[in-house]
Amino acid sequence: MSRVKMIIKRMKVKNELVRQIMGEVLGTFVLLLFGCAAAAQVKTSRETKGQFLSANMAFSVGVMSAMYLSRAVSGAHLNPAVSLSFCVLGDLAWIKLLPYSLAQILGAYLASGLVYLIYHDAIMEFSGGVLTVFGPNETASIFATYPTDVVSMQTSFLDQVVGTAMLMLCILPLNDKRNAPAPEALLPPIVATVVLGISMSMSANCGAAINPARDLGPRLFTFTAGWGIEVFTCYDYFFWIPLVAPMVGGVLGSIIYLVFIQWHLPELEDESESEEFNEQTKEERRVRANDREYNEKFQYAVSRTYNLYIINIL
Amino acid sequence: MSRVKMIIKRMKVKNELVRQIMGEVLGTFVLLLFGCAAAAQVKTSRETKGQFLSANMAFSVGVMSAMYLSRAVSGAHLNPAVSLSFCVLGDLAWIKLLPYSLAQILGAYLASGLVYLIYHDAIMEFSGGVLTVFGPNETASIFATYPTDVVSMQTSFLDQVVGTAMLMLCILPLNDKRNAPAPEALLPPIVATVVLGISMSMSANCGAAINPARDLGPRLFTFTAGWGIEVFTCYDYFFWIPLVAPMVGGVLGSIIYLVFIQWHLPELEDESESEEFNEQTKEERRVRANDREYNEKFQYAVSRTYNLYIINIL
Amino acid sequence: MSRVKMIIKRMKVKNELVRQIMGEVLGTFVLLLFGCAAAAQVKTSRETKGQFLSANMAFSVGVMSAMYLSRAVSGAHLNPAVSLSFCVLGDLAWIKLLPYSLAQILGAYLASGLVYLIYHDAIMEFSGGVLTVFGPNETASIFATYPTDVVSMQTSFLDQVVGTAMLMLCILPLNDKRNAPAPEALLPPIVATVVLGISMSMSANCGAAINPARDLGPRLFTFTAGWGIEVFTCYDYFFWIPLVAPMVGGVLGSIIYLVFIQWHLPELEDESESEEFNEQTKEERRVRANDREYNEKFQYAVSRTYNLYIINIL
Amino acid sequence: MSRVKMIIKRMKVKNELVRQIMGEVLGTFVLLLFGCAAAAQVKTSRETKGQFLSANMAFSVGVMSAMYLSRAVSGAHLNPAVSLSFCVLGDLAWIKLLPYSLAQILGAYLASGLVYLIYHDAIMEFSGGVLTVFGPNETASIFATYPTDVVSMQTSFLDQVVGTAMLMLCILPLNDKRNAPAPEALLPPIVATVVLGISMSMSANCGAAINPARDLGPRLFTFTAGWGIEVFTCYDYFFWIPLVAPMVGGVLGSIIYLVFIQWHLPELEDESESEEFNEQTKEERRVRANDREYNEKFQYAVSRTYNLYIINIL
């Protein structure tokens, strides 16, 4: 066995960022595989093997599973809006925002491809072989999100801002030692429940992407797989809304949490009490410490601008 | 960063009651945003993107999220009937009952407004632009609660008394160290499950408000937003029932818990054992101690009346 | 306040059995209130405000709530079949079986009455004022359970035996320190999930009472409230099946657990390890010890018969 | 009582493998009883007493219940694909793979038989007495899984590989001390949630068996109970796919977890820290140690071949 162990050891990825990217790719892959496969199941079975609610629930199970899978590796952001929020909060190095986001989009793209393979026969049967964005036999909405006919651009934008703000506002307290947090080891199902809540209440207008990677990855896949450029041009170039609005909403929700709740919570009295509540693994703390260090260097370089920016928005 | 920190420090709200009000406003806002948005999603999609059950579930997720958000700040009552019950139980200062209730109504009002903005296009499409309380295209029930045609005033009143009594009867043991309580850090999802149970079993008659703020806030919003005075006058001025009946029911449920269960539970033997079970943060204990002190002063002033009152009802 | 405290102290029930009876009455009341109210909501709204699944879920929430409410007082059996099983297992004094069962039936009866009051208007509207057991407007099934037209007596009996056996087989390991038990403080939601599972899989034939009190209490209520003697005579005197079969099934399931799993689990090595896992309150242990003592006295009196009986069935 | 205790002691199964087989038989029996009974309830009630989702949920409850029942005895694999994966991972002796699998198939067979007994009357009514695999009154799908008409052999195979790979990929991190695991005592409901997710998203094509025993046991039962040889020959001998594809998928998912996540996680620093996280009972550790020992002996015998095999696939 020693030879096997040696091989494993040699294959161990030493670079932290590479490991984190692997974690985000695989995590987002799992999230989207559950989510898009459920959408395909509901759509192609014409709601005989599931309904809107079961697709929401499957996305929620995807969140839970992806978080257990990769949060020790990468924090399981699974969402560029979450990564951006953690950058603003100082918990992720700004320099990692782009790689994280690209990893998430890649994971979403790959999952879409696999869902297409699994449901190829059913999609062909359902759509009569015509891959389209419109009409009763459209199948594009299995992958990316699209608005209803009646909703305006501004409302869609607001909808995505509010949805993602709710996401950050509701998940930040879950892990805040100064608040009354959820058990560390049960964060994944509780975060998943929040996501389920958002899907059940804010997905009527434009599908509750609240996650640029969850939307762009599958959209790119459908573009390359035969649905054509319409996936980008339809609904008056709607596609940019689930890319931009969640970024705005995530930061907004984080700031609301800080300003209205977090700043006013009592400080943890001493390190020993903090330890008591602290169920993070050493690794997590090390990574987080690393990220804070990166951030401090980065912020040093842009400190004046950054300080002014923070002061302005707060 | 020191400048930012200084600003944060200066913005920290020192007044406990102001912080608690902020907590209740934001908590009730989150509760109602999930709840009313889900009702809007189900209604305006004509049950294609959710059904009665999913709206119940979204309200339940709202309870969970709001509790994690604000219970370290304000106890996350989110409901004047709960606040009143805690006053009667001696866990909230009577002097705080009104500010708490107003904060909850304000949070509910603001959430209704935001739901209206997000679902404006869909509501206009659904209702044909006519905002009304009656008929197949009514949209008032997205926000406040309304009775069915067949239910009488007395039954509605009883329904709300029983629903809120069940709420208090089922959530008081969850946090009672002398009983067999739920894990402190998992109270929010368990309370949310109780609320889901009430929605699934006692909402057929008049919508299971069991919460004056959850009902009055949205009703006031619809009144100001174009549904008109009908939201108050309809169904023979039904609106007072979800205001008054839950207050009665909450106190009744609390008393039933005290009289039939709590009084007969064994005392916690000593402080050290009590500590063992005590997972409250120091802050929570401090606030509760403060409230008890307030209450004692208040009760001192009205002691004879109050004593007689307690003796009479028990 | 001292006068109030004195009154409370004087009202404290010293007799253990009386307290336990109060716990079982209130617990079963809560269970049935959730369950029957949900059945009434689904039925009288003609499935517009819930469906079969939501009624199952509400029963499950009732189990959870009732367990948190009364398990520190009475163990929260809520079911004569469970009480009988615990008698056989030696965890409940045989002498308490009858009082427990009567308390459970009383709680179920009272809850049915309250559900009838709350849903009186809706039931009258739905049934056209005719309270009957048969036909499309029957309302008896809101309360007690009834078989389908196609199911035979023998199959119904087997169905109830198997359902209750599954109940005991699935909940006994949850609290067995020699097995891999669930967290003590989370037993109520997990037991509730098991009950939900049984409702979703074994209620098609005759309604999954799996609980004589859950069935007889409401049946007695409907008998006294105007549905008439038909609630007992219908379907060829079906009513005895949910009384007898669950008692058989509960004991059978317990024995299967003992014979196939429990006997073969390793003994807990020493008291200190046992303590480590032991999260029961002192009170629970005291009551259980009392019950074992009672049982030993009782068994002494009937020891030869009892021993032979055990040997025969095992 | 001493005579009873003696009898119990004499009946205690000393042979570890026999105990494990009993655990797997009973566990898989419970899993399938919930699952197939729910499918029978939905099917024979023509979706009036449940729908596709509730059958998925009942299977999930079955997973949870079966895991609590038998994981201290046998690890609660309940699935030959899981057992094979644990063999590859070195946590189950290869020599036990066949007995485990046969036990699982036996448990599934017995459960199918009992479901048939319980739902005999309803199945006869539904099918008009004709037990068949095809047509609107088919009842074979209550037991085993069958593909849709449109799905090809290759897609079915891929579907089952992906579904089972997702299962292993999502449950391995839950119990991995080097990752951020779920609470040991709550593994059953979390694994059950993962299985629910797979049922809601990957069961449209061919029923999401993801478990050879879950499929073969019931199929054998229907073969012997009157559905005839068609259960094997139909859909172009489809039956081999849920036997073979899950075995491939389980191992594939395990390897993906190892290669992309586990190898790169930090080592647990020392034994004491490992102990801290280690909530396994002594028995579990003993059994696992035994299995590792078996495996080492087994691997010694086939060491060259085995090493080469591992090296090749990794």
PDB file of N, CA, C and O in Angstrom, chain C residues 203-245:
ATOM      1  N   SER C 203     -51.559   4.773   5.209  1.00  0.00           N
ATOM      2  CA  SER C 203     -52.849   5.334   5.592  1.00  0.00           C
ATOM      3  C   SER C 203     -53.901   5.167   4.510  1.00  0.00           C
ATOM      4  O   SER C 203     -55.025   5.615   4.674  1.00  0.00           O
ATOM      5  N   ALA C 204     -53.549   4.519   3.403  1.00  0.00           N
ATOM      6  CA  ALA C 204     -54.508   4.411   2.306  1.00  0.00           C
ATOM      7  C   ALA C 204     -55.653   3.462   2.639  1.00  0.00           C
ATOM      8  O   ALA C 204     -56.799   3.698   2.268  1.00  0.00           O
ATOM      9  N   ASN C 205     -55.352   2.381   3.351  1.00  0.00           N
ATOM     10  CA  ASN C 205     -56.388   1.389   3.645  1.00  0.00           C
ATOM     11  C   ASN C 205     -57.408   1.883   4.659  1.00  0.00           C
ATOM     12  O   ASN C 205     -58.605   1.845   4.415  1.00  0.00           O
ATOM     13  N   CYS C 206     -56.902   2.301   5.820  1.00  0.00           N
ATOM     14  CA  CYS C 206     -57.861   2.690   6.855  1.00  0.00           C
ATOM     15  C   CYS C 206     -57.365   3.818   7.741  1.00  0.00           C
ATOM     16  O   CYS C 206     -57.664   3.868   8.931  1.00  0.00           O
ATOM     17  N   GLY C 207     -56.591   4.727   7.174  1.00  0.00           N
ATOM     18  CA  GLY C 207     -56.327   5.993   7.845  1.00  0.00           C
ATOM     19  C   GLY C 207     -55.206   6.041   8.855  1.00  0.00           C
ATOM     20  O   GLY C 207     -54.990   7.082   9.490  1.00  0.00           O
ATOM     21  N   ALA C 208     -54.456   4.944   9.003  1.00  0.00           N
ATOM     22  CA  ALA C 208     -53.275   4.952   9.867  1.00  0.00           C
ATOM     23  C   ALA C 208     -53.528   5.538  11.237  1.00  0.00           C
ATOM     24  O   ALA C 208     -52.850   6.466  11.673  1.00  0.00           O
ATOM     25  N   ALA C 209     -54.519   5.009  11.951  1.00  0.00           N
ATOM     26  CA  ALA C 209     -54.705   5.456  13.330  1.00  0.00           C
ATOM     27  C   ALA C 209     -53.479   5.090  14.148  1.00  0.00           C
ATOM     28  O   ALA C 209     -52.911   5.918  14.834  1.00  0.00           O
ATOM     29  N   ILE C 210     -53.059   3.842  14.067  1.00  0.00           N
ATOM     30  CA  ILE C 210     -51.947   3.257  14.843  1.00  0.00           C
ATOM     31  C   ILE C 210     -51.960   3.745  16.291  1.00  0.00           C
ATOM     32  O   ILE C 210     -50.918   3.843  16.923  1.00  0.00           O
ATOM     33  N   ASN C 211     -53.145   4.022  16.815  1.00  0.00           N
ATOM     34  CA  ASN C 211     -53.270   4.634  18.131  1.00  0.00           C
ATOM     35  C   ASN C 211     -54.735   4.544  18.558  1.00  0.00           C
ATOM     36  O   ASN C 211     -55.576   5.290  18.043  1.00  0.00           O
ATOM     37  N   PRO C 212     -55.050   3.650  19.510  1.00  0.00           N
ATOM     38  CA  PRO C 212     -56.453   3.495  19.910  1.00  0.00           C
ATOM     39  C   PRO C 212     -57.080   4.788  20.434  1.00  0.00           C
ATOM     40  O   PRO C 212     -58.256   5.062  20.162  1.00  0.00           O
ATOM     41  N   ALA C 213     -56.313   5.603  21.162  1.00  0.00           N
ATOM     42  CA  ALA C 213     -56.870   6.834  21.716  1.00  0.00           C
ATOM     43  C   ALA C 213     -57.161   7.849  20.613  1.00  0.00           C
ATOM     44  O   ALA C 213     -58.186   8.534  20.631  1.00  0.00           O
ATOM     45  N   ARG C 214     -56.237   7.943  19.652  1.00  0.00           N
ATOM     46  CA  ARG C 214     -56.406   8.862  18.532  1.00  0.00           C
ATOM     47  C   ARG C 214     -57.678   8.536  17.746  1.00  0.00           C
ATOM     48  O   ARG C 214     -58.259   9.394  17.095  1.00  0.00           O
ATOM     49  N   ASP C 215     -58.102   7.260  17.822  1.00  0.00           N
ATOM     50  CA  ASP C 215     -59.275   6.866  17.065  1.00  0.00           C
ATOM     51  C   ASP C 215     -60.538   6.869  17.936  1.00  0.00           C
ATOM     52  O   ASP C 215     -61.578   7.386  17.513  1.00  0.00           O
ATOM     53  N   LEU C 216     -60.458   6.311  19.117  1.00  0.00           N
ATOM     54  CA  LEU C 216     -61.662   6.170  19.939  1.00  0.00           C
ATOM     55  C   LEU C 216     -62.149   7.513  20.475  1.00  0.00           C
ATOM     56  O   LEU C 216     -63.360   7.778  20.500  1.00  0.00           O
ATOM     57  N   GLY C 217     -61.216   8.376  20.905  1.00  0.00           N
ATOM     58  CA  GLY C 217     -61.606   9.680  21.436  1.00  0.00           C
ATOM     59  C   GLY C 217     -62.458  10.456  20.435  1.00  0.00           C
ATOM     60  O   GLY C 217     -63.610  10.819  20.721  1.00  0.00           O
ATOM     61  N   PRO C 218     -61.952  10.694  19.230  1.00  0.00           N
ATOM     62  CA  PRO C 218     -62.751  11.404  18.226  1.00  0.00           C
ATOM     63  C   PRO C 218     -64.028  10.654  17.837  1.00  0.00           C
ATOM     64  O   PRO C 218     -65.059  11.269  17.576  1.00  0.00           O
ATOM     65  N   ARG C 219     -63.965   9.327  17.805  1.00  0.00           N
ATOM     66  CA  ARG C 219     -65.147   8.560  17.427  1.00  0.00           C
ATOM     67  C   ARG C 219     -66.245   8.763  18.478  1.00  0.00           C
ATOM     68  O   ARG C 219     -67.418   8.993  18.125  1.00  0.00           O
ATOM     69  N   LEU C 220     -65.851   8.690  19.755  1.00  0.00           N
ATOM     70  CA  LEU C 220     -66.817   8.958  20.820  1.00  0.00           C
ATOM     71  C   LEU C 220     -67.378  10.368  20.677  1.00  0.00           C
ATOM     72  O   LEU C 220     -68.571  10.595  20.832  1.00  0.00           O
ATOM     73  N   PHE C 221     -66.495  11.320  20.357  1.00  0.00           N
ATOM     74  CA  PHE C 221     -66.993  12.681  20.205  1.00  0.00           C
ATOM     75  C   PHE C 221     -68.043  12.768  19.100  1.00  0.00           C
ATOM     76  O   PHE C 221     -69.126  13.339  19.294  1.00  0.00           O
ATOM     77  N   THR C 222     -67.714  12.200  17.927  1.00  0.00           N
ATOM     78  CA  THR C 222     -68.685  12.292  16.823  1.00  0.00           C
ATOM     79  C   THR C 222     -69.990  11.580  17.187  1.00  0.00           C
ATOM     80  O   THR C 222     -71.075  12.015  16.798  1.00  0.00           O
ATOM     81  N   PHE C 223     -69.858  10.471  17.949  1.00  0.00           N
ATOM     82  CA  PHE C 223     -71.059   9.775  18.401  1.00  0.00           C
ATOM     83  C   PHE C 223     -71.940  10.711  19.235  1.00  0.00           C
ATOM     84  O   PHE C 223     -73.157  10.803  19.027  1.00  0.00           O
ATOM     85  N   THR C 224     -71.331  11.443  20.163  1.00  0.00           N
ATOM     86  CA  THR C 224     -72.100  12.325  21.043  1.00  0.00           C
ATOM     87  C   THR C 224     -72.509  13.634  20.364  1.00  0.00           C
ATOM     88  O   THR C 224     -73.417  14.308  20.827  1.00  0.00           O
ATOM     89  N   ALA C 225     -71.856  13.992  19.255  1.00  0.00           N
ATOM     90  CA  ALA C 225     -72.071  15.330  18.687  1.00  0.00           C
ATOM     91  C   ALA C 225     -73.032  15.336  17.508  1.00  0.00           C
ATOM     92  O   ALA C 225     -73.226  16.376  16.886  1.00  0.00           O
ATOM     93  N   GLY C 226     -73.607  14.168  17.166  1.00  0.00           N
ATOM     94  CA  GLY C 226     -74.631  14.217  16.148  1.00  0.00           C
ATOM     95  C   GLY C 226     -74.413  13.320  14.951  1.00  0.00           C
ATOM     96  O   GLY C 226     -75.267  13.240  14.065  1.00  0.00           O
ATOM     97  N   TRP C 227     -73.255  12.650  14.880  1.00  0.00           N
ATOM     98  CA  TRP C 227     -73.055  11.741  13.751  1.00  0.00           C
ATOM     99  C   TRP C 227     -73.770  10.404  14.009  1.00  0.00           C
ATOM    100  O   TRP C 227     -73.934   9.611  13.105  1.00  0.00           O
ATOM    101  N   GLY C 228     -74.106  10.167  15.272  1.00  0.00           N
ATOM    102  CA  GLY C 228     -74.916   9.000  15.600  1.00  0.00           C
ATOM    103  C   GLY C 228     -74.135   7.709  15.713  1.00  0.00           C
ATOM    104  O   GLY C 228     -72.905   7.672  15.551  1.00  0.00           O
ATOM    105  N   ILE C 229     -74.873   6.643  15.941  1.00  0.00           N
ATOM    106  CA  ILE C 229     -74.283   5.337  16.232  1.00  0.00           C
ATOM    107  C   ILE C 229     -73.566   4.758  15.010  1.00  0.00           C
ATOM    108  O   ILE C 229     -72.719   3.870  15.123  1.00  0.00           O
ATOM    109  N   GLU C 230     -73.866   5.322  13.836  1.00  0.00           N
ATOM    110  CA  GLU C 230     -73.221   4.849  12.607  1.00  0.00           C
ATOM    111  C   GLU C 230     -71.700   4.890  12.686  1.00  0.00           C
ATOM    112  O   GLU C 230     -71.024   4.095  12.026  1.00  0.00           O
ATOM    113  N   VAL C 231     -71.162   5.831  13.464  1.00  0.00           N
ATOM    114  CA  VAL C 231     -69.695   5.895  13.554  1.00  0.00           C
ATOM    115  C   VAL C 231     -69.120   4.617  14.144  1.00  0.00           C
ATOM    116  O   VAL C 231     -67.943   4.294  13.928  1.00  0.00           O
ATOM    117  N   PHE C 232     -69.945   3.868  14.885  1.00  0.00           N
ATOM    118  CA  PHE C 232     -69.477   2.585  15.418  1.00  0.00           C
ATOM    119  C   PHE C 232     -69.909   1.400  14.553  1.00  0.00           C
ATOM    120  O   PHE C 232     -69.174   0.434  14.401  1.00  0.00           O
ATOM    121  N   THR C 233     -71.098   1.500  13.997  1.00  0.00           N
ATOM    122  CA  THR C 233     -71.628   0.339  13.273  1.00  0.00           C
ATOM    123  C   THR C 233     -71.138   0.247  11.829  1.00  0.00           C
ATOM    124  O   THR C 233     -71.130  -0.838  11.239  1.00  0.00           O
ATOM    125  N   CYS C 234     -70.751   1.367  11.274  1.00  0.00           N
ATOM    126  CA  CYS C 234     -70.428   1.386   9.844  1.00  0.00           C
ATOM    127  C   CYS C 234     -69.260   0.462   9.525  1.00  0.00           C
ATOM    128  O   CYS C 234     -68.475   0.119  10.384  1.00  0.00           O
ATOM    129  N   TYR C 235     -69.135   0.115   8.256  1.00  0.00           N
ATOM    130  CA  TYR C 235     -68.106  -0.791   7.766  1.00  0.00           C
ATOM    131  C   TYR C 235     -68.012  -2.029   8.656  1.00  0.00           C
ATOM    132  O   TYR C 235     -66.908  -2.417   9.066  1.00  0.00           O
ATOM    133  N   ASP C 236     -69.174  -2.590   8.967  1.00  0.00           N
ATOM    134  CA  ASP C 236     -69.217  -3.860   9.704  1.00  0.00           C
ATOM    135  C   ASP C 236     -68.495  -3.774  11.057  1.00  0.00           C
ATOM    136  O   ASP C 236     -67.678  -4.613  11.393  1.00  0.00           O
ATOM    137  N   TYR C 237     -68.821  -2.741  11.815  1.00  0.00           N
ATOM    138  CA  TYR C 237     -68.205  -2.533  13.138  1.00  0.00           C
ATOM    139  C   TYR C 237     -66.678  -2.447  13.071  1.00  0.00           C
ATOM    140  O   TYR C 237     -65.976  -2.985  13.923  1.00  0.00           O
ATOM    141  N   PHE C 238     -66.211  -1.717  12.061  1.00  0.00           N
ATOM    142  CA  PHE C 238     -64.766  -1.526  11.870  1.00  0.00           C
ATOM    143  C   PHE C 238     -64.059  -0.981  13.112  1.00  0.00           C
ATOM    144  O   PHE C 238     -62.864  -1.226  13.315  1.00  0.00           O
ATOM    145  N   PHE C 239     -64.793  -0.224  13.942  1.00  0.00           N
ATOM    146  CA  PHE C 239     -64.147   0.590  14.984  1.00  0.00           C
ATOM    147  C   PHE C 239     -63.231  -0.201  15.911  1.00  0.00           C
ATOM    148  O   PHE C 239     -62.305   0.366  16.499  1.00  0.00           O
ATOM    149  N   TRP C 240     -63.475  -1.495  16.060  1.00  0.00           N
ATOM    150  CA  TRP C 240     -62.627  -2.242  17.007  1.00  0.00           C
ATOM    151  C   TRP C 240     -61.216  -2.479  16.469  1.00  0.00           C
ATOM    152  O   TRP C 240     -60.291  -2.733  17.240  1.00  0.00           O
ATOM    153  N   ILE C 241     -61.066  -2.375  15.171  1.00  0.00           N
ATOM    154  CA  ILE C 241     -59.741  -2.672  14.606  1.00  0.00           C
ATOM    155  C   ILE C 241     -58.687  -1.657  15.055  1.00  0.00           C
ATOM    156  O   ILE C 241     -57.633  -2.049  15.555  1.00  0.00           O
ATOM    157  N   PRO C 242     -58.934  -0.351  14.913  1.00  0.00           N
ATOM    158  CA  PRO C 242     -57.918   0.585  15.427  1.00  0.00           C
ATOM    159  C   PRO C 242     -57.806   0.593  16.956  1.00  0.00           C
ATOM    160  O   PRO C 242     -56.947   1.289  17.493  1.00  0.00           O
ATOM    161  N   LEU C 243     -58.645  -0.154  17.640  1.00  0.00           N
ATOM    162  CA  LEU C 243     -58.469  -0.304  19.092  1.00  0.00           C
ATOM    163  C   LEU C 243     -57.554  -1.484  19.416  1.00  0.00           C
ATOM    164  O   LEU C 243     -56.656  -1.372  20.244  1.00  0.00           O
ATOM    165  N   VAL C 244     -57.794  -2.601  18.755  1.00  0.00           N
ATOM    166  CA  VAL C 244     -57.094  -3.836  19.120  1.00  0.00           C
ATOM    167  C   VAL C 244     -55.790  -4.008  18.347  1.00  0.00           C
ATOM    168  O   VAL C 244     -54.744  -4.317  18.933  1.00  0.00           O
ATOM    169  N   ALA C 245     -55.860  -3.797  17.033  1.00  0.00           N
ATOM    170  CA  ALA C 245     -54.696  -4.095  16.196  1.00  0.00           C
ATOM    171  C   ALA C 245     -53.454  -3.298  16.611  1.00  0.00           C
ATOM    172  O   ALA C 245     -52.352  -3.868  16.667  1.00  0.00           O
TER     173      ALA C 245
END
